[in-house]
C-alpha atoms as a PDB file:
ATOM      1  CA  MET A   1       0.000   0.000   0.000  1.00  0.00           C
ATOM      2  CA  ILE A   2       1.494   3.390  -0.984  1.00  0.00           C
ATOM      3  CA  PHE A   3       0.800   6.575   0.939  1.00  0.00           C
ATOM      4  CA  ARG A   4       1.717   9.896  -0.747  1.00  0.00           C
ATOM      5  CA  LYS A   5       0.706  13.449  -0.072  1.00  0.00           C
ATOM      6  CA  SER A   6      -2.512  14.560  -1.765  1.00  0.00           C
ATOM      7  CA  ILE A   7      -3.055  11.034  -3.082  1.00  0.00           C
ATOM      8  CA  VAL A   8      -5.979   9.018  -1.790  1.00  0.00           C
ATOM      9  CA  SER A   9      -5.693   5.245  -1.791  1.00  0.00           C
ATOM     10  CA  LEU A  10      -9.066   3.635  -2.302  1.00  0.00           C
ATOM     11  CA  ILE A  11      -9.101  -0.030  -1.387  1.00  0.00           C
ATOM     12  CA  LEU A  12     -12.046  -2.044  -2.602  1.00  0.00           C
ATOM     13  CA  ILE A  13     -12.397  -4.802  -0.087  1.00  0.00           C
ATOM     14  CA  CYS A  14     -13.517  -8.384  -0.619  1.00  0.00           C
ATOM     15  CA  LEU A  15     -15.513 -10.238   2.005  1.00  0.00           C
ATOM     16  CA  THR A  16     -13.478 -12.665   4.094  1.00  0.00           C
ATOM     17  CA  SER A  17     -14.038 -14.606   7.278  1.00  0.00           C
ATOM     18  CA  LEU A  18     -14.667 -11.940   9.934  1.00  0.00           C
ATOM     19  CA  ALA A  19     -17.566 -12.963  12.163  1.00  0.00           C
ATOM     20  CA  THR A  20     -19.497  -9.683  12.096  1.00  0.00           C
ATOM     21  CA  SER A  21     -22.952  -8.960  10.767  1.00  0.00           C
ATOM     22  CA  THR A  22     -21.988  -6.724   7.838  1.00  0.00           C
ATOM     23  CA  ALA A  23     -25.157  -6.146   5.836  1.00  0.00           C
ATOM     24  CA  GLU A  24     -23.454  -3.982   3.234  1.00  0.00           C
ATOM     25  CA  ALA A  25     -20.085  -2.475   2.481  1.00  0.00           C
ATOM     26  CA  LYS A  26     -19.532   0.872   4.154  1.00  0.00           C
ATOM     27  CA  ARG A  27     -16.818   3.464   3.722  1.00  0.00           C
ATOM     28  CA  ILE A  28     -14.120   4.207   6.285  1.00  0.00           C
ATOM     29  CA  LEU A  29     -11.999   7.324   5.837  1.00  0.00           C
ATOM     30  CA  LEU A  30      -8.595   7.001   7.545  1.00  0.00           C
ATOM     31  CA  LEU A  31      -6.696  10.268   8.087  1.00  0.00           C
ATOM     32  CA  TRP A  32      -2.985  10.543   8.890  1.00  0.00           C
ATOM     33  CA  GLN A  33      -0.301  13.201   8.786  1.00  0.00           C
ATOM     34  CA  SER A  34       3.436  13.481   8.300  1.00  0.00           C
ATOM     35  CA  PRO A  35       5.760  13.241  11.349  1.00  0.00           C
ATOM     36  CA  ASP A  36       5.044  16.060  13.802  1.00  0.00           C
ATOM     37  CA  GLY A  37       8.470  16.369  15.401  1.00  0.00           C
ATOM     38  CA  HIS A  38       8.133  13.586  17.955  1.00  0.00           C
ATOM     39  CA  PRO A  39      10.918  10.973  18.174  1.00  0.00           C
ATOM     40  CA  VAL A  40      10.889   7.851  16.034  1.00  0.00           C
ATOM     41  CA  ASN A  41       8.525   5.170  17.396  1.00  0.00           C
ATOM     42  CA  THR A  42       6.113   7.806  18.720  1.00  0.00           C
ATOM     43  CA  HIS A  43       3.241   9.497  16.879  1.00  0.00           C
ATOM     44  CA  GLU A  44       3.763   7.163  13.932  1.00  0.00           C
ATOM     45  CA  TYR A  45       0.552   8.189  12.229  1.00  0.00           C
ATOM     46  CA  GLU A  46       1.234   6.731   8.791  1.00  0.00           C
ATOM     47  CA  THR A  47       2.143   3.230   9.944  1.00  0.00           C
ATOM     48  CA  GLY A  48      -0.663   3.146  12.503  1.00  0.00           C
ATOM     49  CA  ILE A  49      -3.201   3.995   9.822  1.00  0.00           C
ATOM     50  CA  LYS A  50      -1.687   1.351   7.542  1.00  0.00           C
ATOM     51  CA  ILE A  51      -2.258  -1.257  10.270  1.00  0.00           C
ATOM     52  CA  ILE A  52      -5.920  -0.280  10.474  1.00  0.00           C
ATOM     53  CA  ALA A  53      -6.290  -0.232   6.687  1.00  0.00           C
ATOM     54  CA  ASN A  54      -4.595  -3.604   6.234  1.00  0.00           C
ATOM     55  CA  TRP A  55      -6.716  -5.296   8.889  1.00  0.00           C
ATOM     56  CA  PHE A  56      -9.990  -3.983   7.475  1.00  0.00           C
ATOM     57  CA  HIS A  57      -8.835  -4.874   3.966  1.00  0.00           C
ATOM     58  CA  LYS A  58      -8.100  -8.431   5.024  1.00  0.00           C
ATOM     59  CA  ASN A  59     -11.084  -9.047   7.289  1.00  0.00           C
ATOM     60  CA  THR A  60     -14.084  -7.049   6.081  1.00  0.00           C
ATOM     61  CA  GLU A  61     -15.939  -6.054   2.957  1.00  0.00           C
ATOM     62  CA  HIS A  62     -15.788  -2.353   3.792  1.00  0.00           C
ATOM     63  CA  GLN A  63     -14.209   0.214   1.499  1.00  0.00           C
ATOM     64  CA  VAL A  64     -11.231   1.969   3.043  1.00  0.00           C
ATOM     65  CA  ILE A  65     -10.203   5.440   1.917  1.00  0.00           C
ATOM     66  CA  VAL A  66      -6.767   6.544   3.152  1.00  0.00           C
ATOM     67  CA  SER A  67      -5.894  10.223   2.991  1.00  0.00           C
ATOM     68  CA  GLN A  68      -2.806  12.149   4.060  1.00  0.00           C
ATOM     69  CA  ALA A  69      -4.361  15.092   5.865  1.00  0.00           C
ATOM     70  CA  ASP A  70      -1.469  17.553   5.689  1.00  0.00           C
ATOM     71  CA  GLU A  71      -2.368  21.084   4.673  1.00  0.00           C
ATOM     72  CA  PRO A  72      -4.142  22.194   2.641  1.00  0.00           C
ATOM     73  CA  TRP A  73      -6.081  18.872   2.446  1.00  0.00           C
ATOM     74  CA  GLU A  74      -8.028  20.110  -0.539  1.00  0.00           C
ATOM     75  CA  GLU A  75      -9.885  16.839  -1.090  1.00  0.00           C
ATOM     76  CA  GLY A  76     -11.224  16.836   2.489  1.00  0.00           C
ATOM     77  CA  PRO A  77     -14.858  17.967   2.157  1.00  0.00           C
ATOM     78  CA  GLN A  78     -15.468  15.635  -0.766  1.00  0.00           C
ATOM     79  CA  LEU A  79     -14.012  12.685   1.159  1.00  0.00           C
ATOM     80  CA  LEU A  80     -16.209  13.408   4.170  1.00  0.00           C
ATOM     81  CA  ASN A  81     -19.257  13.275   1.932  1.00  0.00           C
ATOM     82  CA  GLN A  82     -18.252   9.757   0.887  1.00  0.00           C
ATOM     83  CA  ALA A  83     -17.588   8.387   4.378  1.00  0.00           C
ATOM     84  CA  ASP A  84     -19.647   6.407   6.883  1.00  0.00           C
ATOM     85  CA  SER A  85     -16.954   6.650   9.557  1.00  0.00           C
ATOM     86  CA  VAL A  86     -13.851   8.823   9.843  1.00  0.00           C
ATOM     87  CA  VAL A  87     -10.756   7.813  11.832  1.00  0.00           C
ATOM     88  CA  MET A  88      -8.258  10.538  12.756  1.00  0.00           C
ATOM     89  CA  TYR A  89      -4.688   9.679  13.802  1.00  0.00           C
ATOM     90  CA  LEU A  90      -2.877  12.977  13.491  1.00  0.00           C
ATOM     91  CA  ALA A  91      -1.564  15.978  15.429  1.00  0.00           C
ATOM     92  CA  GLN A  92      -3.848  18.251  17.464  1.00  0.00           C
ATOM     93  CA  GLY A  93      -7.040  17.111  15.814  1.00  0.00           C
ATOM     94  CA  ALA A  94      -9.178  19.802  17.424  1.00  0.00           C
ATOM     95  CA  GLN A  95      -6.913  22.587  16.166  1.00  0.00           C
ATOM     96  CA  TRP A  96      -6.589  20.952  12.742  1.00  0.00           C
ATOM     97  CA  ILE A  97     -10.369  20.763  12.285  1.00  0.00           C
ATOM     98  CA  ARG A  98     -10.784  24.420  13.251  1.00  0.00           C
ATOM     99  CA  LYS A  99      -7.818  25.668  11.240  1.00  0.00           C
ATOM    100  CA  GLN A 100     -10.023  26.301   8.238  1.00  0.00           C
ATOM    101  CA  PRO A 101     -13.649  27.436   8.721  1.00  0.00           C
ATOM    102  CA  ALA A 102     -14.740  25.378   5.725  1.00  0.00           C
ATOM    103  CA  ARG A 103     -13.180  22.261   7.275  1.00  0.00           C
ATOM    104  CA  LEU A 104     -14.971  22.786  10.582  1.00  0.00           C
ATOM    105  CA  LYS A 105     -18.234  23.357   8.734  1.00  0.00           C
ATOM    106  CA  ALA A 106     -17.691  20.157   6.726  1.00  0.00           C
ATOM    107  CA  PHE A 107     -17.106  18.092   9.865  1.00  0.00           C
ATOM    108  CA  GLN A 108     -20.107  19.626  11.586  1.00  0.00           C
ATOM    109  CA  GLY A 109     -22.272  18.808   8.584  1.00  0.00           C
ATOM    110  CA  TYR A 110     -20.863  15.300   8.435  1.00  0.00           C
ATOM    111  CA  VAL A 111     -21.713  14.430  12.038  1.00  0.00           C
ATOM    112  CA  ALA A 112     -25.097  16.157  11.760  1.00  0.00           C
ATOM    113  CA  GLN A 113     -25.924  13.550   9.101  1.00  0.00           C
ATOM    114  CA  GLY A 114     -25.051  10.754  11.551  1.00  0.00           C
ATOM    115  CA  GLY A 115     -21.522   9.949  10.369  1.00  0.00           C
ATOM    116  CA  GLY A 116     -19.217   7.999  12.673  1.00  0.00           C
ATOM    117  CA  LEU A 117     -16.130   9.698  14.091  1.00  0.00           C
ATOM    118  CA  CYS A 118     -13.053   8.198  15.794  1.00  0.00           C
ATOM    119  CA  GLY A 119     -10.048   9.933  17.336  1.00  0.00           C
ATOM    120  CA  LEU A 120      -6.752   8.349  18.407  1.00  0.00           C
ATOM    121  CA  HIS A 121      -4.150   9.917  20.707  1.00  0.00           C
ATOM    122  CA  TRP A 122      -3.154  13.473  19.705  1.00  0.00           C
ATOM    123  CA  ALA A 123      -6.075  13.580  17.276  1.00  0.00           C
ATOM    124  CA  ILE A 124      -8.354  14.000  20.308  1.00  0.00           C
ATOM    125  CA  GLY A 125      -6.588  17.151  21.486  1.00  0.00           C
ATOM    126  CA  SER A 126      -5.333  20.680  21.147  1.00  0.00           C
ATOM    127  CA  LYS A 127      -3.089  22.958  23.160  1.00  0.00           C
ATOM    128  CA  ARG A 128      -5.497  25.839  22.633  1.00  0.00           C
ATOM    129  CA  ASP A 129      -8.527  26.564  24.827  1.00  0.00           C
ATOM    130  CA  GLU A 130     -10.470  28.052  21.925  1.00  0.00           C
ATOM    131  CA  ASP A 131     -10.589  24.700  20.108  1.00  0.00           C
ATOM    132  CA  ILE A 132     -12.497  22.921  22.886  1.00  0.00           C
ATOM    133  CA  PRO A 133     -16.170  23.978  22.411  1.00  0.00           C
ATOM    134  CA  ASP A 134     -16.510  22.986  18.749  1.00  0.00           C
ATOM    135  CA  PHE A 135     -14.489  19.778  18.947  1.00  0.00           C
ATOM    136  CA  VAL A 136     -16.101  18.319  22.049  1.00  0.00           C
ATOM    137  CA  LYS A 137     -19.457  18.481  20.264  1.00  0.00           C
ATOM    138  CA  LEU A 138     -18.023  16.251  17.538  1.00  0.00           C
ATOM    139  CA  LEU A 139     -16.107  13.605  19.487  1.00  0.00           C
ATOM    140  CA  GLY A 140     -17.662  13.786  22.953  1.00  0.00           C
ATOM    141  CA  ALA A 141     -14.386  14.341  24.825  1.00  0.00           C
ATOM    142  CA  ILE A 142     -11.148  16.242  24.348  1.00  0.00           C
ATOM    143  CA  HIS A 143      -7.637  16.491  25.756  1.00  0.00           C
ATOM    144  CA  GLY A 144      -7.409  20.206  25.362  1.00  0.00           C
ATOM    145  CA  GLY A 145      -6.490  23.604  26.628  1.00  0.00           C
ATOM    146  CA  SER A 146      -3.870  25.100  28.863  1.00  0.00           C
ATOM    147  CA  ASP A 147      -4.847  22.844  31.774  1.00  0.00           C
ATOM    148  CA  ARG A 148      -4.737  19.541  29.863  1.00  0.00           C
ATOM    149  CA  LYS A 149      -3.225  16.585  31.731  1.00  0.00           C
ATOM    150  CA  TYR A 150      -0.948  13.793  30.472  1.00  0.00           C
ATOM    151  CA  GLN A 151       1.481  11.274  31.926  1.00  0.00           C
ATOM    152  CA  PHE A 152       4.198   9.032  30.504  1.00  0.00           C
ATOM    153  CA  LEU A 153       4.102   5.921  32.666  1.00  0.00           C
ATOM    154  CA  LYS A 154       3.762   2.172  32.971  1.00  0.00           C
ATOM    155  CA  THR A 155       0.418   1.536  34.592  1.00  0.00           C
ATOM    156  CA  GLU A 156      -2.732  -0.561  34.833  1.00  0.00           C
ATOM    157  CA  PHE A 157      -5.239  -0.288  32.005  1.00  0.00           C
ATOM    158  CA  ARG A 158      -8.650  -1.937  32.364  1.00  0.00           C
ATOM    159  CA  PRO A 159     -12.248  -1.956  31.105  1.00  0.00           C
ATOM    160  CA  ALA A 160     -14.459   0.539  32.900  1.00  0.00           C
ATOM    161  CA  ALA A 161     -17.427  -0.730  34.903  1.00  0.00           C
ATOM    162  CA  ASN A 162     -19.887  -0.575  32.029  1.00  0.00           C
ATOM    163  CA  SER A 163     -21.449  -3.034  29.608  1.00  0.00           C
ATOM    164  CA  HIS A 164     -20.714  -1.774  26.128  1.00  0.00           C
ATOM    165  CA  PRO A 165     -20.193  -3.688  22.863  1.00  0.00           C
ATOM    166  CA  ILE A 166     -16.766  -2.132  22.310  1.00  0.00           C
ATOM    167  CA  GLN A 167     -15.652  -3.706  25.597  1.00  0.00           C
ATOM    168  CA  HIS A 168     -16.280  -7.248  24.357  1.00  0.00           C
ATOM    169  CA  GLY A 169     -13.156  -9.350  24.807  1.00  0.00           C
ATOM    170  CA  LEU A 170     -11.124  -6.536  26.375  1.00  0.00           C
ATOM    171  CA  LYS A 171      -9.015  -7.421  29.410  1.00  0.00           C
ATOM    172  CA  PRO A 172      -7.055  -5.630  32.134  1.00  0.00           C
ATOM    173  CA  MET A 173      -3.383  -5.246  31.350  1.00  0.00           C
ATOM    174  CA  THR A 174      -0.224  -3.413  32.322  1.00  0.00           C
ATOM    175  CA  ILE A 175       1.057  -1.087  29.624  1.00  0.00           C
ATOM    176  CA  GLU A 176       3.532   1.743  29.136  1.00  0.00           C
ATOM    177  CA  ASP A 177       2.070   4.692  27.274  1.00  0.00           C
ATOM    178  CA  GLU A 178       1.434   8.400  27.355  1.00  0.00           C
ATOM    179  CA  PHE A 179      -2.150   8.686  28.538  1.00  0.00           C
ATOM    180  CA  TYR A 180      -4.171  11.870  28.353  1.00  0.00           C
ATOM    181  CA  TYR A 181      -6.543  12.063  31.315  1.00  0.00           C
ATOM    182  CA  ARG A 182      -8.997  14.360  33.081  1.00  0.00           C
ATOM    183  CA  LEU A 183     -10.564  14.761  29.669  1.00  0.00           C
ATOM    184  CA  LYS A 184     -13.195  17.424  29.115  1.00  0.00           C
ATOM    185  CA  THR A 185     -16.544  15.919  28.065  1.00  0.00           C
ATOM    186  CA  VAL A 186     -19.555  17.232  26.234  1.00  0.00           C
ATOM    187  CA  LYS A 187     -22.742  18.332  27.964  1.00  0.00           C
ATOM    188  CA  SER A 188     -25.344  16.228  26.218  1.00  0.00           C
ATOM    189  CA  ALA A 189     -28.673  14.497  26.683  1.00  0.00           C
ATOM    190  CA  THR A 190     -26.841  11.298  25.714  1.00  0.00           C
ATOM    191  CA  PRO A 191     -23.939  10.465  28.038  1.00  0.00           C
ATOM    192  CA  VAL A 192     -20.320   9.766  27.149  1.00  0.00           C
ATOM    193  CA  VAL A 193     -19.650   6.163  28.211  1.00  0.00           C
ATOM    194  CA  PRO A 194     -16.181   5.315  29.630  1.00  0.00           C
ATOM    195  CA  LEU A 195     -14.767   2.195  27.961  1.00  0.00           C
ATOM    196  CA  MET A 196     -11.238   1.896  29.349  1.00  0.00           C
ATOM    197  CA  GLU A 197      -9.518   3.575  32.260  1.00  0.00           C
ATOM    198  CA  SER A 198      -5.936   4.022  33.406  1.00  0.00           C
ATOM    199  CA  LEU A 199      -4.507   4.221  36.917  1.00  0.00           C
ATOM    200  CA  ILE A 200      -2.796   7.617  37.197  1.00  0.00           C
ATOM    201  CA  GLU A 201      -1.809   9.436  40.373  1.00  0.00           C
ATOM    202  CA  GLY A 202      -3.588   6.793  42.440  1.00  0.00           C
ATOM    203  CA  GLU A 203      -6.940   7.262  40.658  1.00  0.00           C
ATOM    204  CA  TRP A 204      -8.685   5.633  37.721  1.00  0.00           C
ATOM    205  CA  TYR A 205      -9.280   7.980  34.799  1.00  0.00           C
ATOM    206  CA  MET A 206     -11.250   7.471  31.582  1.00  0.00           C
ATOM    207  CA  THR A 207      -8.841   7.084  28.665  1.00  0.00           C
ATOM    208  CA  SER A 208     -11.247   5.664  26.069  1.00  0.00           C
ATOM    209  CA  TRP A 209     -14.922   6.352  25.513  1.00  0.00           C
ATOM    210  CA  ALA A 210     -17.960   5.927  23.294  1.00  0.00           C
ATOM    211  CA  TRP A 211     -20.717   8.425  22.642  1.00  0.00           C
ATOM    212  CA  GLU A 212     -24.049   7.905  20.904  1.00  0.00           C
ATOM    213  CA  ARG A 213     -24.676  11.440  19.770  1.00  0.00           C
ATOM    214  CA  PRO A 214     -28.144  13.043  19.768  1.00  0.00           C
ATOM    215  CA  ASP A 215     -27.886  13.248  15.956  1.00  0.00           C
ATOM    216  CA  GLY A 216     -27.931   9.439  15.826  1.00  0.00           C
ATOM    217  CA  GLY A 217     -24.271   9.045  14.945  1.00  0.00           C
ATOM    218  CA  ARG A 218     -21.535   7.530  17.054  1.00  0.00           C
ATOM    219  CA  SER A 219     -18.152   8.802  18.243  1.00  0.00           C
ATOM    220  CA  PHE A 220     -15.254   6.836  19.736  1.00  0.00           C
ATOM    221  CA  GLY A 221     -11.984   8.025  21.231  1.00  0.00           C
ATOM    222  CA  PHE A 222      -8.808   6.635  22.755  1.00  0.00           C
ATOM    223  CA  SER A 223      -6.118   8.767  24.411  1.00  0.00           C
ATOM    224  CA  GLY A 224      -3.330   6.156  24.266  1.00  0.00           C
ATOM    225  CA  LEU A 225      -1.187   4.980  21.316  1.00  0.00           C
ATOM    226  CA  HIS A 226       1.691   7.395  21.827  1.00  0.00           C
ATOM    227  CA  TYR A 227       4.176   4.543  21.353  1.00  0.00           C
ATOM    228  CA  HIS A 228       4.065   2.697  18.066  1.00  0.00           C
ATOM    229  CA  VAL A 229       5.045  -0.596  19.706  1.00  0.00           C
ATOM    230  CA  ASN A 230       1.666  -0.703  21.440  1.00  0.00           C
ATOM    231  CA  TRP A 231       0.001  -1.614  18.141  1.00  0.00           C
ATOM    232  CA  GLY A 232       1.549  -5.010  18.849  1.00  0.00           C
ATOM    233  CA  GLU A 233      -0.777  -5.453  21.832  1.00  0.00           C
ATOM    234  CA  GLU A 234      -3.870  -7.497  20.999  1.00  0.00           C
ATOM    235  CA  ASN A 235      -5.943  -5.624  23.587  1.00  0.00           C
ATOM    236  CA  TYR A 236      -5.116  -2.281  21.976  1.00  0.00           C
ATOM    237  CA  ARG A 237      -5.958  -3.458  18.466  1.00  0.00           C
ATOM    238  CA  ARG A 238      -9.231  -4.981  19.641  1.00  0.00           C
ATOM    239  CA  LEU A 239     -10.236  -1.714  21.298  1.00  0.00           C
ATOM    240  CA  VAL A 240      -9.486   0.343  18.183  1.00  0.00           C
ATOM    241  CA  PHE A 241     -10.962  -2.025  15.586  1.00  0.00           C
ATOM    242  CA  GLN A 242     -14.112  -2.612  17.643  1.00  0.00           C
ATOM    243  CA  GLY A 243     -14.457   1.105  18.238  1.00  0.00           C
ATOM    244  CA  ILE A 244     -14.384   1.773  14.500  1.00  0.00           C
ATOM    245  CA  LEU A 245     -16.890  -0.975  13.733  1.00  0.00           C
ATOM    246  CA  TRP A 246     -19.194   0.299  16.463  1.00  0.00           C
ATOM    247  CA  THR A 247     -19.266   3.750  14.842  1.00  0.00           C
ATOM    248  CA  LEU A 248     -20.392   1.951  11.674  1.00  0.00           C
ATOM    249  CA  LYS A 249     -23.231   0.434  13.750  1.00  0.00           C
ATOM    250  CA  GLU A 250     -21.853  -3.065  13.327  1.00  0.00           C
ATOM    251  CA  GLU A 251     -22.403  -5.792  15.902  1.00  0.00           C
ATOM    252  CA  ILE A 252     -19.347  -6.837  17.908  1.00  0.00           C
ATOM    253  CA  PRO A 253     -19.042 -10.577  18.721  1.00  0.00           C
ATOM    254  CA  PRO A 254     -19.631 -11.264  22.442  1.00  0.00           C
ATOM    255  CA  THR A 255     -16.100 -12.604  22.838  1.00  0.00           C
ATOM    256  CA  GLY A 256     -14.570  -9.795  20.788  1.00  0.00           C
ATOM    257  CA  LEU A 257     -12.998  -9.689  17.355  1.00  0.00           C
ATOM    258  CA  THR A 258     -10.055 -11.742  16.205  1.00  0.00           C
ATOM    259  CA  VAL A 259      -7.476  -9.042  15.609  1.00  0.00           C
ATOM    260  CA  ASP A 260      -4.403 -10.945  14.412  1.00  0.00           C
ATOM    261  CA  ILE A 261      -2.054  -9.001  12.147  1.00  0.00           C
ATOM    262  CA  ASP A 262       0.976  -9.721  10.014  1.00  0.00           C
ATOM    263  CA  PRO A 263       4.022  -8.679  12.101  1.00  0.00           C
ATOM    264  CA  ALA A 264       5.406  -7.002   8.978  1.00  0.00           C
ATOM    265  CA  TRP A 265       2.652  -4.384   9.286  1.00  0.00           C
ATOM    266  CA  LEU A 266       4.394  -3.011  12.389  1.00  0.00           C
ATOM    267  CA  ALA A 267       7.560  -2.103  10.478  1.00  0.00           C
ATOM    268  CA  LEU A 268       8.308   1.605  10.359  1.00  0.00           C
ATOM    269  CA  PRO A 269       9.461   3.416   7.205  1.00  0.00           C
ATOM    270  CA  LYS A 270      13.045   4.658   7.166  1.00  0.00           C
ATOM    271  CA  ARG A 271      13.235   8.405   7.615  1.00  0.00           C
ATOM    272  CA  GLU A 272      16.305  10.558   7.057  1.00  0.00           C
ATOM    273  CA  ASN A 273      17.272  12.971   9.817  1.00  0.00           C
ATOM    274  CA  ALA A 274      14.630  11.500  12.139  1.00  0.00           C
ATOM    275  CA  ALA A 275      14.732  12.679  15.753  1.00  0.00           C
ATOM    276  CA  LYS A 276      16.197  10.208  18.222  1.00  0.00           C
END
């Protein structure tokens, strides 16, 4: 699979053996960006998106649209119109969406029509306070503003005390990651549901969530995945893949998805002058 700036890779997917109740092929738009200055093996947006694309290509009949969302992302509004769910794995997603008024308007229109929306790691955040109000209405939660909280640590990571389809097959584990926590959540008639939580500063904090929006669409977020190596964890992949399928309104098997991958998918591209 080749990823190049301003080129969209459309993968027409053949049905295989995944045990989900897919009534028809839907369209998943996967958004990634170039390296954002973090060291190698962190914020590896391109390779992370390739893992998602490859798994859905191999295991579902859905169409996957992969787009490099660096500026000016001219094809963006048209791609949103074609999507049933959008997955963002990029830098400061809240700021990026608001950077261009037309882009914010396109995302607002997309979710108003019931489109699914997923955010991974830095895609759920922004350093700026002014980005919070608009973004939280799209994704349900945000790691944002001057008072945002994050920790690099090895800690316990477990399903929250809820019964949600995305939680099927998920297990407690110990993991090293950068977790965003004390997330700001939307005020809504439909509640944000904690899916996974991390033990930080002696307390359990929501680090993944699901939200059935009043517009009828679904949003999913996960604050982890700072370190690329964590894509090798079955629990992490199950959380992400099931979160995406849930936003497509697919049923999740009671025991969870089989989320095996080819180890070669984890390989990072060679980059000249990469930060150490």
